[in-house]
Amino acid sequence: MSAVISVCTAVCAAAIAGSLASVLMPEGNTKRVVSLVLGAFLLCSMIAPVKEAISGFNADEPEIPPEEEITATADEIFTSKVLDETSDILSRTLEGYLKSEKIPFLRTKFYLCRDDNLGIIISRICIYIEKKDNTYVFKIKEITEKNFGQTPFVIAEK
């Protein structure tokens, strides 16, 4: 926008200078030469922005991402945030149960999905433990099934 303003200012200034020069110049060859020079300047000041616009024009079509990559709608973003928050709350709850039973664990992860009625379904529960704590697997499964109604995947690491 500032480029348009500066071009308009230059054209107006050239037009005003040309008008003043034609009024102040005496009749004759000098007046014609000055009018020709000022007219050429005025024409160049109008053509320069057009030339800049043409040289900056990109004829390539912009790449449109596939439909799957287009930004999610507000409902999808809201649902995603709700699922993430619910997963965090469920993980903290399970971790509290495990800590109260003094069962060592590394971390817990709930995988959730949405059903057709906008409900939330626990699709999988993963509990990560160290290999040396394999003796707690049965107790971990028992606590998880009792409180969440689902058998977890207990994964030994390290």
Short mmCIF file of N, CA and C in Angstrom, two decimals:
data_model
loop_
_atom_site.label_atom_id
_atom_site.label_comp_id
_atom_site.label_asym_id
_atom_site.label_seq_id
_atom_site.Cartn_x
_atom_site.Cartn_y
_atom_site.Cartn_z
N MET A 1 0.82 -1.20 0.00
CA MET A 1 0.00 0.00 0.00
C MET A 1 0.87 1.25 0.00
N SER A 2 1.99 1.21 0.72
CA SER A 2 2.86 2.38 0.74
C SER A 2 3.49 2.63 -0.63
N ALA A 3 3.68 1.57 -1.41
CA ALA A 3 4.23 1.74 -2.76
C ALA A 3 3.25 2.53 -3.63
N VAL A 4 1.98 2.24 -3.50
CA VAL A 4 0.96 2.96 -4.28
C VAL A 4 0.95 4.43 -3.88
N ILE A 5 1.04 4.69 -2.61
CA ILE A 5 1.05 6.08 -2.12
C ILE A 5 2.27 6.82 -2.65
N SER A 6 3.43 6.18 -2.61
CA SER A 6 4.64 6.86 -3.09
C SER A 6 4.59 7.10 -4.60
N VAL A 7 4.02 6.17 -5.37
CA VAL A 7 3.88 6.36 -6.81
C VAL A 7 2.93 7.51 -7.10
N CYS A 8 1.80 7.54 -6.40
CA CYS A 8 0.83 8.63 -6.60
C CYS A 8 1.45 9.98 -6.24
N THR A 9 2.24 10.01 -5.19
CA THR A 9 2.91 11.24 -4.79
C THR A 9 3.88 11.71 -5.88
N ALA A 10 4.65 10.77 -6.43
CA ALA A 10 5.61 11.14 -7.48
C ALA A 10 4.90 11.63 -8.73
N VAL A 11 3.82 10.98 -9.12
CA VAL A 11 3.06 11.40 -10.30
C VAL A 11 2.45 12.78 -10.08
N CYS A 12 1.87 13.00 -8.92
CA CYS A 12 1.27 14.32 -8.62
C CYS A 12 2.33 15.41 -8.60
N ALA A 13 3.47 15.10 -7.99
CA ALA A 13 4.55 16.11 -7.94
C ALA A 13 5.03 16.44 -9.35
N ALA A 14 5.18 15.42 -10.21
CA ALA A 14 5.62 15.66 -11.59
C ALA A 14 4.57 16.46 -12.35
N ALA A 15 3.31 16.17 -12.12
CA ALA A 15 2.24 16.91 -12.81
C ALA A 15 2.22 18.36 -12.36
N ILE A 16 2.36 18.60 -11.08
CA ILE A 16 2.36 19.98 -10.57
C ILE A 16 3.59 20.74 -11.09
N ALA A 17 4.76 20.07 -11.08
CA ALA A 17 5.98 20.72 -11.58
C ALA A 17 5.84 21.04 -13.07
N GLY A 18 5.25 20.13 -13.83
CA GLY A 18 5.04 20.38 -15.26
C GLY A 18 4.10 21.53 -15.51
N SER A 19 3.03 21.63 -14.72
CA SER A 19 2.08 22.73 -14.87
C SER A 19 2.74 24.06 -14.54
N LEU A 20 3.49 24.12 -13.44
CA LEU A 20 4.18 25.35 -13.07
C LEU A 20 5.20 25.76 -14.14
N ALA A 21 5.92 24.76 -14.65
CA ALA A 21 6.93 25.06 -15.68
C ALA A 21 6.30 25.60 -16.95
N SER A 22 5.16 25.03 -17.33
CA SER A 22 4.52 25.52 -18.56
C SER A 22 3.94 26.91 -18.38
N VAL A 23 3.53 27.26 -17.18
CA VAL A 23 3.00 28.60 -16.92
C VAL A 23 4.15 29.62 -16.88
N LEU A 24 5.26 29.26 -16.27
CA LEU A 24 6.37 30.19 -16.08
C LEU A 24 7.29 30.33 -17.30
N MET A 25 7.31 29.34 -18.16
CA MET A 25 8.20 29.37 -19.32
C MET A 25 7.64 30.30 -20.39
N PRO A 26 8.56 31.02 -21.03
CA PRO A 26 8.10 31.85 -22.14
C PRO A 26 7.80 30.98 -23.37
N GLU A 27 6.95 31.46 -24.21
CA GLU A 27 6.59 30.72 -25.42
C GLU A 27 7.84 30.54 -26.29
N GLY A 28 7.91 29.35 -26.93
CA GLY A 28 9.04 29.13 -27.84
C GLY A 28 9.58 27.72 -27.70
N ASN A 29 10.80 27.58 -28.24
CA ASN A 29 11.43 26.25 -28.25
C ASN A 29 11.74 25.74 -26.84
N THR A 30 12.14 26.57 -25.93
CA THR A 30 12.48 26.15 -24.57
C THR A 30 11.27 25.55 -23.88
N LYS A 31 10.14 26.20 -24.04
CA LYS A 31 8.92 25.69 -23.42
C LYS A 31 8.57 24.32 -23.96
N ARG A 32 8.72 24.13 -25.26
CA ARG A 32 8.41 22.83 -25.86
C ARG A 32 9.36 21.74 -25.35
N VAL A 33 10.62 22.04 -25.24
CA VAL A 33 11.62 21.06 -24.77
C VAL A 33 11.35 20.69 -23.31
N VAL A 34 11.10 21.70 -22.47
CA VAL A 34 10.82 21.43 -21.05
C VAL A 34 9.52 20.64 -20.92
N SER A 35 8.51 20.96 -21.69
CA SER A 35 7.24 20.21 -21.66
C SER A 35 7.46 18.76 -22.09
N LEU A 36 8.31 18.56 -23.11
CA LEU A 36 8.60 17.21 -23.57
C LEU A 36 9.33 16.41 -22.49
N VAL A 37 10.31 17.00 -21.83
CA VAL A 37 11.07 16.32 -20.77
C VAL A 37 10.16 16.00 -19.59
N LEU A 38 9.36 16.95 -19.17
CA LEU A 38 8.45 16.71 -18.04
C LEU A 38 7.38 15.67 -18.39
N GLY A 39 6.90 15.67 -19.61
CA GLY A 39 5.93 14.66 -20.05
C GLY A 39 6.54 13.27 -20.04
N ALA A 40 7.81 13.18 -20.50
CA ALA A 40 8.51 11.88 -20.49
C ALA A 40 8.71 11.40 -19.05
N PHE A 41 9.08 12.33 -18.15
CA PHE A 41 9.24 11.97 -16.74
C PHE A 41 7.92 11.49 -16.14
N LEU A 42 6.85 12.18 -16.46
CA LEU A 42 5.53 11.81 -15.95
C LEU A 42 5.14 10.42 -16.47
N LEU A 43 5.39 10.17 -17.74
CA LEU A 43 5.08 8.87 -18.33
C LEU A 43 5.92 7.76 -17.68
N CYS A 44 7.20 8.02 -17.47
CA CYS A 44 8.08 7.01 -16.82
C CYS A 44 7.65 6.74 -15.39
N SER A 45 7.24 7.77 -14.67
CA SER A 45 6.82 7.57 -13.28
C SER A 45 5.53 6.78 -13.18
N MET A 46 4.73 6.80 -14.26
CA MET A 46 3.51 5.98 -14.26
C MET A 46 3.80 4.55 -14.74
N ILE A 47 4.79 4.37 -15.60
CA ILE A 47 5.11 3.04 -16.14
C ILE A 47 5.94 2.21 -15.15
N ALA A 48 6.78 2.85 -14.37
CA ALA A 48 7.68 2.13 -13.45
C ALA A 48 6.93 1.19 -12.50
N PRO A 49 5.84 1.61 -11.85
CA PRO A 49 5.14 0.67 -10.95
C PRO A 49 4.53 -0.52 -11.70
N VAL A 50 4.06 -0.28 -12.92
CA VAL A 50 3.50 -1.37 -13.72
C VAL A 50 4.60 -2.38 -14.05
N LYS A 51 5.78 -1.87 -14.42
CA LYS A 51 6.90 -2.74 -14.72
C LYS A 51 7.29 -3.56 -13.49
N GLU A 52 7.33 -2.94 -12.33
CA GLU A 52 7.66 -3.66 -11.09
C GLU A 52 6.63 -4.74 -10.79
N ALA A 53 5.36 -4.43 -11.00
CA ALA A 53 4.29 -5.40 -10.74
C ALA A 53 4.39 -6.59 -11.67
N ILE A 54 4.72 -6.33 -12.96
CA ILE A 54 4.84 -7.41 -13.94
C ILE A 54 6.05 -8.28 -13.62
N SER A 55 7.16 -7.67 -13.26
CA SER A 55 8.36 -8.47 -12.96
C SER A 55 8.18 -9.28 -11.68
N GLY A 56 7.36 -8.81 -10.75
CA GLY A 56 7.12 -9.54 -9.51
C GLY A 56 6.02 -10.58 -9.62
N PHE A 57 5.36 -10.63 -10.77
CA PHE A 57 4.25 -11.57 -10.96
C PHE A 57 4.79 -12.98 -11.13
N ASN A 58 4.22 -13.93 -10.39
CA ASN A 58 4.63 -15.32 -10.47
C ASN A 58 3.54 -16.10 -11.17
N ALA A 59 3.84 -16.61 -12.37
CA ALA A 59 2.83 -17.31 -13.16
C ALA A 59 2.59 -18.73 -12.68
N ASP A 60 3.46 -19.26 -11.83
CA ASP A 60 3.27 -20.62 -11.33
C ASP A 60 2.04 -20.68 -10.45
N GLU A 61 1.30 -21.76 -10.60
CA GLU A 61 0.13 -21.96 -9.75
C GLU A 61 0.59 -22.35 -8.36
N PRO A 62 -0.02 -21.80 -7.33
CA PRO A 62 0.39 -22.19 -5.98
C PRO A 62 -0.01 -23.65 -5.73
N GLU A 63 0.83 -24.33 -4.97
CA GLU A 63 0.53 -25.72 -4.65
C GLU A 63 -0.54 -25.77 -3.57
N ILE A 64 -1.58 -26.50 -3.84
CA ILE A 64 -2.66 -26.68 -2.88
C ILE A 64 -2.45 -28.02 -2.21
N PRO A 65 -2.38 -28.03 -0.87
CA PRO A 65 -2.14 -29.31 -0.21
C PRO A 65 -3.32 -30.25 -0.38
N PRO A 66 -3.08 -31.55 -0.27
CA PRO A 66 -4.19 -32.50 -0.36
C PRO A 66 -5.22 -32.23 0.72
N GLU A 67 -6.40 -32.73 0.50
CA GLU A 67 -7.51 -32.46 1.41
C GLU A 67 -7.19 -32.88 2.84
N GLU A 68 -6.43 -33.96 3.00
CA GLU A 68 -6.12 -34.45 4.34
C GLU A 68 -5.23 -33.49 5.13
N GLU A 69 -4.44 -32.68 4.41
CA GLU A 69 -3.49 -31.79 5.08
C GLU A 69 -4.06 -30.41 5.35
N ILE A 70 -5.25 -30.15 4.90
CA ILE A 70 -5.84 -28.83 5.12
C ILE A 70 -6.18 -28.70 6.60
N THR A 71 -6.05 -27.49 7.11
CA THR A 71 -6.26 -27.25 8.53
C THR A 71 -7.59 -27.79 9.01
N ALA A 72 -7.54 -28.37 10.20
CA ALA A 72 -8.73 -28.98 10.78
C ALA A 72 -9.76 -27.91 11.13
N THR A 73 -11.00 -28.33 11.17
CA THR A 73 -12.06 -27.41 11.56
C THR A 73 -12.02 -27.19 13.05
N ALA A 74 -12.76 -26.22 13.52
CA ALA A 74 -12.80 -25.90 14.94
C ALA A 74 -13.31 -27.10 15.75
N ASP A 75 -14.30 -27.83 15.23
CA ASP A 75 -14.81 -29.00 15.94
C ASP A 75 -13.75 -30.08 16.09
N GLU A 76 -12.97 -30.30 15.03
CA GLU A 76 -11.92 -31.31 15.11
C GLU A 76 -10.84 -30.90 16.10
N ILE A 77 -10.49 -29.63 16.12
CA ILE A 77 -9.48 -29.15 17.06
C ILE A 77 -9.99 -29.29 18.49
N PHE A 78 -11.24 -28.92 18.71
CA PHE A 78 -11.83 -29.03 20.04
C PHE A 78 -11.85 -30.49 20.48
N THR A 79 -12.27 -31.39 19.60
CA THR A 79 -12.33 -32.81 19.94
C THR A 79 -10.93 -33.34 20.26
N SER A 80 -9.95 -32.93 19.48
CA SER A 80 -8.58 -33.36 19.73
C SER A 80 -8.10 -32.89 21.10
N LYS A 81 -8.39 -31.64 21.45
CA LYS A 81 -7.98 -31.11 22.75
C LYS A 81 -8.69 -31.85 23.88
N VAL A 82 -9.97 -32.15 23.70
CA VAL A 82 -10.72 -32.88 24.73
C VAL A 82 -10.12 -34.27 24.92
N LEU A 83 -9.80 -34.96 23.81
CA LEU A 83 -9.20 -36.29 23.91
C LEU A 83 -7.84 -36.24 24.60
N ASP A 84 -7.03 -35.25 24.27
CA ASP A 84 -5.71 -35.11 24.90
C ASP A 84 -5.84 -34.86 26.40
N GLU A 85 -6.74 -33.96 26.78
CA GLU A 85 -6.92 -33.64 28.19
C GLU A 85 -7.48 -34.84 28.95
N THR A 86 -8.42 -35.54 28.35
CA THR A 86 -8.99 -36.73 28.99
C THR A 86 -7.92 -37.80 29.16
N SER A 87 -7.08 -37.99 28.17
CA SER A 87 -5.99 -38.95 28.25
C SER A 87 -5.05 -38.60 29.40
N ASP A 88 -4.71 -37.32 29.55
CA ASP A 88 -3.84 -36.89 30.64
C ASP A 88 -4.47 -37.16 32.00
N ILE A 89 -5.75 -36.86 32.12
CA ILE A 89 -6.45 -37.07 33.40
C ILE A 89 -6.50 -38.56 33.74
N LEU A 90 -6.81 -39.40 32.75
CA LEU A 90 -6.85 -40.84 33.00
C LEU A 90 -5.46 -41.37 33.37
N SER A 91 -4.42 -40.87 32.71
CA SER A 91 -3.06 -41.30 33.03
C SER A 91 -2.70 -40.92 34.47
N ARG A 92 -3.02 -39.70 34.87
CA ARG A 92 -2.72 -39.28 36.24
C ARG A 92 -3.51 -40.11 37.26
N THR A 93 -4.75 -40.44 36.92
CA THR A 93 -5.57 -41.26 37.82
C THR A 93 -4.95 -42.64 37.98
N LEU A 94 -4.59 -43.28 36.87
CA LEU A 94 -3.97 -44.61 36.93
C LEU A 94 -2.65 -44.56 37.69
N GLU A 95 -1.87 -43.54 37.43
CA GLU A 95 -0.59 -43.39 38.14
C GLU A 95 -0.82 -43.25 39.64
N GLY A 96 -1.88 -42.55 40.02
CA GLY A 96 -2.23 -42.44 41.45
C GLY A 96 -2.57 -43.79 42.04
N TYR A 97 -3.35 -44.62 41.33
CA TYR A 97 -3.67 -45.97 41.81
C TYR A 97 -2.40 -46.81 41.98
N LEU A 98 -1.52 -46.74 40.98
CA LEU A 98 -0.29 -47.53 41.04
C LEU A 98 0.62 -47.06 42.18
N LYS A 99 0.73 -45.75 42.37
CA LYS A 99 1.55 -45.22 43.46
C LYS A 99 0.98 -45.60 44.82
N SER A 100 -0.35 -45.61 44.93
CA SER A 100 -0.95 -45.97 46.23
C SER A 100 -0.69 -47.43 46.58
N GLU A 101 -0.48 -48.26 45.58
CA GLU A 101 -0.15 -49.68 45.80
C GLU A 101 1.36 -49.91 45.80
N LYS A 102 2.13 -48.82 45.71
CA LYS A 102 3.60 -48.86 45.70
C LYS A 102 4.14 -49.75 44.57
N ILE A 103 3.53 -49.61 43.40
CA ILE A 103 3.96 -50.35 42.21
C ILE A 103 4.82 -49.42 41.37
N PRO A 104 6.08 -49.83 41.09
CA PRO A 104 6.95 -48.97 40.27
C PRO A 104 6.55 -49.02 38.80
N PHE A 105 6.62 -47.86 38.14
CA PHE A 105 6.32 -47.75 36.72
C PHE A 105 7.11 -46.58 36.15
N LEU A 106 7.28 -46.58 34.85
CA LEU A 106 7.97 -45.47 34.19
C LEU A 106 6.98 -44.41 33.73
N ARG A 107 5.94 -44.85 33.03
CA ARG A 107 4.91 -43.92 32.56
C ARG A 107 3.69 -44.71 32.11
N THR A 108 2.59 -43.99 31.94
CA THR A 108 1.35 -44.60 31.45
C THR A 108 0.85 -43.79 30.26
N LYS A 109 0.12 -44.47 29.38
CA LYS A 109 -0.42 -43.78 28.20
C LYS A 109 -1.77 -44.37 27.85
N PHE A 110 -2.77 -43.49 27.73
CA PHE A 110 -4.11 -43.89 27.31
C PHE A 110 -4.29 -43.47 25.86
N TYR A 111 -4.77 -44.37 25.03
CA TYR A 111 -5.10 -44.07 23.64
C TYR A 111 -6.62 -44.02 23.54
N LEU A 112 -7.14 -42.87 23.18
CA LEU A 112 -8.58 -42.66 23.14
C LEU A 112 -9.05 -42.39 21.72
N CYS A 113 -10.34 -42.65 21.48
CA CYS A 113 -10.95 -42.27 20.22
C CYS A 113 -12.39 -41.85 20.49
N ARG A 114 -13.00 -41.24 19.51
CA ARG A 114 -14.36 -40.74 19.64
C ARG A 114 -15.30 -41.68 18.90
N ASP A 115 -16.47 -41.96 19.49
CA ASP A 115 -17.43 -42.80 18.76
C ASP A 115 -18.44 -41.92 18.04
N ASP A 116 -19.39 -42.53 17.37
CA ASP A 116 -20.36 -41.79 16.56
C ASP A 116 -21.30 -40.92 17.39
N ASN A 117 -21.46 -41.23 18.66
CA ASN A 117 -22.36 -40.46 19.54
C ASN A 117 -21.60 -39.42 20.35
N LEU A 118 -20.40 -39.05 19.88
CA LEU A 118 -19.54 -38.07 20.54
C LEU A 118 -19.06 -38.53 21.91
N GLY A 119 -19.06 -39.84 22.14
CA GLY A 119 -18.51 -40.39 23.38
C GLY A 119 -17.03 -40.65 23.20
N ILE A 120 -16.35 -40.88 24.31
CA ILE A 120 -14.93 -41.16 24.29
C ILE A 120 -14.73 -42.62 24.67
N ILE A 121 -13.94 -43.32 23.87
CA ILE A 121 -13.68 -44.73 24.08
C ILE A 121 -12.19 -44.92 24.36
N ILE A 122 -11.87 -45.73 25.38
CA ILE A 122 -10.48 -46.09 25.64
C ILE A 122 -10.14 -47.23 24.68
N SER A 123 -9.28 -46.96 23.72
CA SER A 123 -8.94 -48.00 22.75
C SER A 123 -7.78 -48.86 23.24
N ARG A 124 -6.87 -48.26 24.04
CA ARG A 124 -5.73 -49.02 24.53
C ARG A 124 -5.11 -48.30 25.72
N ILE A 125 -4.61 -49.08 26.67
CA ILE A 125 -3.88 -48.53 27.80
C ILE A 125 -2.51 -49.18 27.80
N CYS A 126 -1.47 -48.37 27.84
CA CYS A 126 -0.10 -48.89 27.89
C CYS A 126 0.55 -48.42 29.19
N ILE A 127 1.18 -49.37 29.86
CA ILE A 127 1.92 -49.05 31.08
C ILE A 127 3.34 -49.53 30.88
N TYR A 128 4.28 -48.62 31.04
CA TYR A 128 5.68 -48.93 30.82
C TYR A 128 6.36 -49.14 32.16
N ILE A 129 7.07 -50.27 32.27
CA ILE A 129 7.79 -50.58 33.51
C ILE A 129 9.22 -50.99 33.13
N GLU A 130 10.07 -51.10 34.15
CA GLU A 130 11.42 -51.61 33.91
C GLU A 130 11.38 -53.13 33.91
N LYS A 131 12.32 -53.76 33.20
CA LYS A 131 12.35 -55.21 33.11
C LYS A 131 12.46 -55.87 34.47
N LYS A 132 13.17 -55.23 35.37
CA LYS A 132 13.37 -55.82 36.70
C LYS A 132 12.07 -55.85 37.52
N ASP A 133 11.05 -55.09 37.08
CA ASP A 133 9.78 -55.03 37.82
C ASP A 133 8.70 -55.92 37.20
N ASN A 134 9.10 -56.95 36.45
CA ASN A 134 8.13 -57.85 35.80
C ASN A 134 7.23 -58.57 36.79
N THR A 135 7.63 -58.66 38.03
CA THR A 135 6.81 -59.36 39.03
C THR A 135 5.52 -58.61 39.33
N TYR A 136 5.44 -57.33 38.95
CA TYR A 136 4.24 -56.52 39.23
C TYR A 136 3.20 -56.56 38.11
N VAL A 137 3.48 -57.26 37.02
CA VAL A 137 2.60 -57.25 35.86
C VAL A 137 1.18 -57.69 36.22
N PHE A 138 1.07 -58.78 36.96
CA PHE A 138 -0.26 -59.29 37.31
C PHE A 138 -1.02 -58.26 38.15
N LYS A 139 -0.37 -57.64 39.12
CA LYS A 139 -1.02 -56.65 39.98
C LYS A 139 -1.41 -55.41 39.17
N ILE A 140 -0.56 -54.99 38.23
CA ILE A 140 -0.86 -53.84 37.38
C ILE A 140 -2.11 -54.11 36.56
N LYS A 141 -2.17 -55.30 35.95
CA LYS A 141 -3.34 -55.65 35.15
C LYS A 141 -4.60 -55.71 35.99
N GLU A 142 -4.48 -56.24 37.19
CA GLU A 142 -5.63 -56.35 38.09
C GLU A 142 -6.18 -54.96 38.46
N ILE A 143 -5.30 -54.05 38.84
CA ILE A 143 -5.72 -52.69 39.22
C ILE A 143 -6.35 -51.98 38.03
N THR A 144 -5.76 -52.10 36.86
CA THR A 144 -6.27 -51.41 35.67
C THR A 144 -7.62 -51.96 35.25
N GLU A 145 -7.77 -53.28 35.24
CA GLU A 145 -9.06 -53.88 34.87
C GLU A 145 -10.15 -53.49 35.86
N LYS A 146 -9.81 -53.46 37.14
CA LYS A 146 -10.79 -53.11 38.17
C LYS A 146 -11.26 -51.66 38.02
N ASN A 147 -10.36 -50.74 37.75
CA ASN A 147 -10.70 -49.31 37.74
C ASN A 147 -11.08 -48.76 36.37
N PHE A 148 -10.63 -49.41 35.29
CA PHE A 148 -10.89 -48.87 33.95
C PHE A 148 -11.61 -49.87 33.04
N GLY A 149 -11.81 -51.09 33.49
CA GLY A 149 -12.55 -52.08 32.73
C GLY A 149 -11.85 -52.56 31.47
N GLN A 150 -10.53 -52.46 31.45
CA GLN A 150 -9.79 -52.86 30.26
C GLN A 150 -8.43 -53.42 30.67
N THR A 151 -8.01 -54.47 29.98
CA THR A 151 -6.70 -55.06 30.24
C THR A 151 -5.62 -54.22 29.55
N PRO A 152 -4.62 -53.78 30.31
CA PRO A 152 -3.60 -52.92 29.71
C PRO A 152 -2.50 -53.73 29.02
N PHE A 153 -1.75 -53.05 28.19
CA PHE A 153 -0.51 -53.60 27.65
C PHE A 153 0.59 -53.15 28.59
N VAL A 154 1.26 -54.10 29.22
CA VAL A 154 2.36 -53.77 30.11
C VAL A 154 3.64 -54.02 29.34
N ILE A 155 4.42 -52.97 29.17
CA ILE A 155 5.60 -53.02 28.31
C ILE A 155 6.85 -52.81 29.18
N ALA A 156 7.75 -53.79 29.14
CA ALA A 156 8.97 -53.71 29.91
C ALA A 156 10.06 -53.04 29.08
N GLU A 157 10.71 -52.06 29.67
CA GLU A 157 11.79 -51.34 29.00
C GLU A 157 13.06 -51.44 29.82
N LYS A 158 14.16 -51.05 29.24
CA LYS A 158 15.47 -50.96 29.87
C LYS A 158 15.94 -52.31 30.29
#
